[in-house]
Amino acid sequence: MLLQNVRPNIVQAIRAYRVEDLMQAAQEAGHHFLYANLSSAQSKQDVLEDIAQSFLFPAHFGKNLDALHDCMTDLVHKSGAQPGFVVVLEQLPDNLRFDREAREQLLDVFRDAADYWADRKVQFRCFYSFQ
C-alpha cells in the first residue's frame, strides 16, 4: 500500500506520487481524500477560496489562515472520530501575489494540522506541488 511508504502526519512535496494513486490509497485506507487544484489561483485570497470550495467548507468560512486552521482541525474534530486524511494541494501559485512567504504560511497551517491530528493518533498526510 502506498501510504505505508509515507510517514504519517507530514506535509511534503508530491514529487513522484500521482494524484490518482494517492486518492486510491486514501480510499483503501478508509481515509478522507481532500483535493484542491489551485492552477487558476493567483493570490492568497484565491488560494483560500479555491481550497474552501474544493474541501466543501461551510459558508461561514472566514477565508483567512486562522479559519483554514479551524476547518482543518477543531471543526472536523468536533464532528466525530476521524479515520485519517490525505490532502493534495496541486499547483500552488508561484508569483509576486503569492510568494514564498505566503506559500510557507499556508503550508504551516497544514503542518499545524498534521501535528494536531498526530496528537489525536489520526494520520494526516498533505502533498503539494507548485505551478
PDB file of C-alpha atoms in Angstrom:
ATOM      1  CA  MET A   1       0.000   0.000   0.000  1.00  0.00           C
ATOM      2  CA  LEU A   2       1.304   3.414  -0.985  1.00  0.00           C
ATOM      3  CA  LEU A   3       0.637   5.110   2.352  1.00  0.00           C
ATOM      4  CA  GLN A   4       2.788   2.600   4.225  1.00  0.00           C
ATOM      5  CA  ASN A   5       5.793   4.149   2.471  1.00  0.00           C
ATOM      6  CA  VAL A   6       4.923   7.690   3.612  1.00  0.00           C
ATOM      7  CA  ARG A   7       5.261   8.518   7.261  1.00  0.00           C
ATOM      8  CA  PRO A   8       2.045   9.779   8.837  1.00  0.00           C
ATOM      9  CA  ASN A   9       1.477  13.381   9.881  1.00  0.00           C
ATOM     10  CA  ILE A  10       3.662  15.036   7.298  1.00  0.00           C
ATOM     11  CA  VAL A  11       3.451  17.825   4.739  1.00  0.00           C
ATOM     12  CA  GLN A  12       5.632  17.189   1.716  1.00  0.00           C
ATOM     13  CA  ALA A  13       6.051  17.856  -1.988  1.00  0.00           C
ATOM     14  CA  ILE A  14       4.099  15.435  -4.129  1.00  0.00           C
ATOM     15  CA  ARG A  15       7.251  14.519  -6.109  1.00  0.00           C
ATOM     16  CA  ALA A  16       6.802  11.170  -7.845  1.00  0.00           C
ATOM     17  CA  TYR A  17       3.330  10.446  -6.447  1.00  0.00           C
ATOM     18  CA  ARG A  18       0.361  10.642  -8.768  1.00  0.00           C
ATOM     19  CA  VAL A  19      -2.868  12.205  -7.527  1.00  0.00           C
ATOM     20  CA  GLU A  20      -4.862   9.182  -8.697  1.00  0.00           C
ATOM     21  CA  ASP A  21      -2.610   6.829  -6.703  1.00  0.00           C
ATOM     22  CA  LEU A  22      -2.941   8.960  -3.575  1.00  0.00           C
ATOM     23  CA  MET A  23      -6.716   9.027  -3.962  1.00  0.00           C
ATOM     24  CA  GLN A  24      -6.843   5.260  -4.346  1.00  0.00           C
ATOM     25  CA  ALA A  25      -4.534   4.765  -1.352  1.00  0.00           C
ATOM     26  CA  ALA A  26      -6.753   7.019   0.762  1.00  0.00           C
ATOM     27  CA  GLN A  27      -9.830   5.048  -0.260  1.00  0.00           C
ATOM     28  CA  GLU A  28      -8.131   1.727   0.501  1.00  0.00           C
ATOM     29  CA  ALA A  29      -7.106   3.008   3.939  1.00  0.00           C
ATOM     30  CA  GLY A  30     -10.571   4.429   4.595  1.00  0.00           C
ATOM     31  CA  HIS A  31      -9.165   7.964   4.913  1.00  0.00           C
ATOM     32  CA  HIS A  32     -10.693  11.234   3.777  1.00  0.00           C
ATOM     33  CA  PHE A  33      -9.246  12.449   0.476  1.00  0.00           C
ATOM     34  CA  LEU A  34      -9.201  16.232   0.122  1.00  0.00           C
ATOM     35  CA  TYR A  35      -8.061  17.624  -3.226  1.00  0.00           C
ATOM     36  CA  ALA A  36      -7.681  21.190  -4.473  1.00  0.00           C
ATOM     37  CA  ASN A  37      -6.404  22.124  -7.913  1.00  0.00           C
ATOM     38  CA  LEU A  38      -5.100  25.659  -7.474  1.00  0.00           C
ATOM     39  CA  SER A  39      -3.910  26.265 -11.033  1.00  0.00           C
ATOM     40  CA  SER A  40      -6.234  29.248 -11.525  1.00  0.00           C
ATOM     41  CA  ALA A  41      -5.337  30.896  -8.193  1.00  0.00           C
ATOM     42  CA  GLN A  42      -3.076  33.936  -8.293  1.00  0.00           C
ATOM     43  CA  SER A  43      -3.295  35.353  -4.755  1.00  0.00           C
ATOM     44  CA  LYS A  44      -3.646  34.200  -1.156  1.00  0.00           C
ATOM     45  CA  GLN A  45      -7.352  35.042  -1.287  1.00  0.00           C
ATOM     46  CA  ASP A  46      -7.767  32.967  -4.472  1.00  0.00           C
ATOM     47  CA  VAL A  47      -5.973  30.031  -2.870  1.00  0.00           C
ATOM     48  CA  LEU A  48      -8.139  30.162   0.257  1.00  0.00           C
ATOM     49  CA  GLU A  49     -11.336  30.472  -1.792  1.00  0.00           C
ATOM     50  CA  ASP A  50     -10.370  27.527  -4.014  1.00  0.00           C
ATOM     51  CA  ILE A  51      -9.466  25.360  -1.014  1.00  0.00           C
ATOM     52  CA  ALA A  52     -12.730  26.266   0.728  1.00  0.00           C
ATOM     53  CA  GLN A  53     -14.741  25.368  -2.357  1.00  0.00           C
ATOM     54  CA  SER A  54     -12.821  22.159  -3.068  1.00  0.00           C
ATOM     55  CA  PHE A  55     -12.934  20.931   0.542  1.00  0.00           C
ATOM     56  CA  LEU A  56     -16.614  21.926   0.929  1.00  0.00           C
ATOM     57  CA  PHE A  57     -16.009  24.232   3.897  1.00  0.00           C
ATOM     58  CA  PRO A  58     -19.078  25.804   5.496  1.00  0.00           C
ATOM     59  CA  ALA A  59     -20.450  29.038   4.044  1.00  0.00           C
ATOM     60  CA  HIS A  60     -19.260  30.973   7.099  1.00  0.00           C
ATOM     61  CA  PHE A  61     -15.583  30.110   6.343  1.00  0.00           C
ATOM     62  CA  GLY A  62     -13.622  33.318   7.025  1.00  0.00           C
ATOM     63  CA  LYS A  63     -11.182  32.932   4.099  1.00  0.00           C
ATOM     64  CA  ASN A  64      -8.104  33.543   6.223  1.00  0.00           C
ATOM     65  CA  LEU A  65      -5.385  31.265   7.590  1.00  0.00           C
ATOM     66  CA  ASP A  66      -6.904  31.081  11.081  1.00  0.00           C
ATOM     67  CA  ALA A  67     -10.232  29.973   9.630  1.00  0.00           C
ATOM     68  CA  LEU A  68      -8.436  27.413   7.449  1.00  0.00           C
ATOM     69  CA  HIS A  69      -6.712  26.023  10.535  1.00  0.00           C
ATOM     70  CA  ASP A  70     -10.022  25.810  12.392  1.00  0.00           C
ATOM     71  CA  CYS A  71     -11.680  23.995   9.486  1.00  0.00           C
ATOM     72  CA  MET A  72      -8.809  21.507   9.173  1.00  0.00           C
ATOM     73  CA  THR A  73      -8.674  20.770  12.912  1.00  0.00           C
ATOM     74  CA  ASP A  74     -11.215  21.758  15.540  1.00  0.00           C
ATOM     75  CA  LEU A  75     -14.304  21.891  13.323  1.00  0.00           C
ATOM     76  CA  VAL A  76     -13.611  18.422  11.901  1.00  0.00           C
ATOM     77  CA  HIS A  77     -12.586  17.022  15.297  1.00  0.00           C
ATOM     78  CA  LYS A  78     -15.895  18.164  16.824  1.00  0.00           C
ATOM     79  CA  SER A  79     -17.826  16.278  14.137  1.00  0.00           C
ATOM     80  CA  GLY A  80     -16.656  12.914  15.496  1.00  0.00           C
ATOM     81  CA  ALA A  81     -13.935  10.315  15.214  1.00  0.00           C
ATOM     82  CA  GLN A  82     -11.849  10.645  12.048  1.00  0.00           C
ATOM     83  CA  PRO A  83     -10.237   7.774  10.100  1.00  0.00           C
ATOM     84  CA  GLY A  84      -7.323   9.776   8.632  1.00  0.00           C
ATOM     85  CA  PHE A  85      -6.617  12.300   5.890  1.00  0.00           C
ATOM     86  CA  VAL A  86      -4.793  12.528   2.586  1.00  0.00           C
ATOM     87  CA  VAL A  87      -4.723  16.127   1.363  1.00  0.00           C
ATOM     88  CA  VAL A  88      -3.447  17.215  -2.055  1.00  0.00           C
ATOM     89  CA  LEU A  89      -2.802  20.867  -2.899  1.00  0.00           C
ATOM     90  CA  GLU A  90      -1.942  20.795  -6.569  1.00  0.00           C
ATOM     91  CA  GLN A  91      -0.414  23.710  -8.487  1.00  0.00           C
ATOM     92  CA  LEU A  92       0.158  26.223  -5.685  1.00  0.00           C
ATOM     93  CA  PRO A  93       0.849  29.607  -7.279  1.00  0.00           C
ATOM     94  CA  ASP A  94       4.401  30.874  -7.624  1.00  0.00           C
ATOM     95  CA  ASN A  95       4.200  34.593  -8.393  1.00  0.00           C
ATOM     96  CA  LEU A  96       4.517  38.032  -6.805  1.00  0.00           C
ATOM     97  CA  ARG A  97       0.952  37.912  -5.404  1.00  0.00           C
ATOM     98  CA  PHE A  98       1.565  34.512  -3.783  1.00  0.00           C
ATOM     99  CA  ASP A  99       5.260  34.463  -2.993  1.00  0.00           C
ATOM    100  CA  ARG A 100       7.402  32.054  -0.994  1.00  0.00           C
ATOM    101  CA  GLU A 101       6.390  33.623   2.322  1.00  0.00           C
ATOM    102  CA  ALA A 102       2.687  33.246   1.534  1.00  0.00           C
ATOM    103  CA  ARG A 103       3.211  29.618   0.468  1.00  0.00           C
ATOM    104  CA  GLU A 104       5.118  28.839   3.667  1.00  0.00           C
ATOM    105  CA  GLN A 105       2.383  30.436   5.782  1.00  0.00           C
ATOM    106  CA  LEU A 106      -0.209  28.295   4.017  1.00  0.00           C
ATOM    107  CA  LEU A 107       1.852  25.126   4.375  1.00  0.00           C
ATOM    108  CA  ASP A 108       2.432  25.959   8.059  1.00  0.00           C
ATOM    109  CA  VAL A 109      -1.330  25.712   8.581  1.00  0.00           C
ATOM    110  CA  PHE A 110      -1.232  22.195   7.166  1.00  0.00           C
ATOM    111  CA  ARG A 111       1.869  21.355   9.251  1.00  0.00           C
ATOM    112  CA  ASP A 112      -0.008  22.528  12.345  1.00  0.00           C
ATOM    113  CA  ALA A 113      -2.981  20.406  11.291  1.00  0.00           C
ATOM    114  CA  ALA A 114      -0.680  17.394  10.897  1.00  0.00           C
ATOM    115  CA  ASP A 115       0.605  17.953  14.447  1.00  0.00           C
ATOM    116  CA  TYR A 116      -2.948  18.432  15.744  1.00  0.00           C
ATOM    117  CA  TRP A 117      -4.071  15.116  14.282  1.00  0.00           C
ATOM    118  CA  ALA A 118      -0.881  13.339  15.381  1.00  0.00           C
ATOM    119  CA  ASP A 119      -1.712  14.305  18.976  1.00  0.00           C
ATOM    120  CA  ARG A 120      -5.057  12.551  18.442  1.00  0.00           C
ATOM    121  CA  LYS A 121      -3.469   9.473  16.842  1.00  0.00           C
ATOM    122  CA  VAL A 122      -5.034  10.246  13.447  1.00  0.00           C
ATOM    123  CA  GLN A 123      -2.923  10.042  10.293  1.00  0.00           C
ATOM    124  CA  PHE A 124      -2.756  13.256   8.260  1.00  0.00           C
ATOM    125  CA  ARG A 125      -0.680  13.474   5.097  1.00  0.00           C
ATOM    126  CA  CYS A 126      -0.548  16.565   2.911  1.00  0.00           C
ATOM    127  CA  PHE A 127       1.075  16.651  -0.519  1.00  0.00           C
ATOM    128  CA  TYR A 128       1.622  19.772  -2.588  1.00  0.00           C
ATOM    129  CA  SER A 129       3.004  20.894  -5.921  1.00  0.00           C
ATOM    130  CA  PHE A 130       3.806  24.278  -7.458  1.00  0.00           C
ATOM    131  CA  GLN A 131       2.702  25.821 -10.738  1.00  0.00           C
TER     132      GLN A 131
END
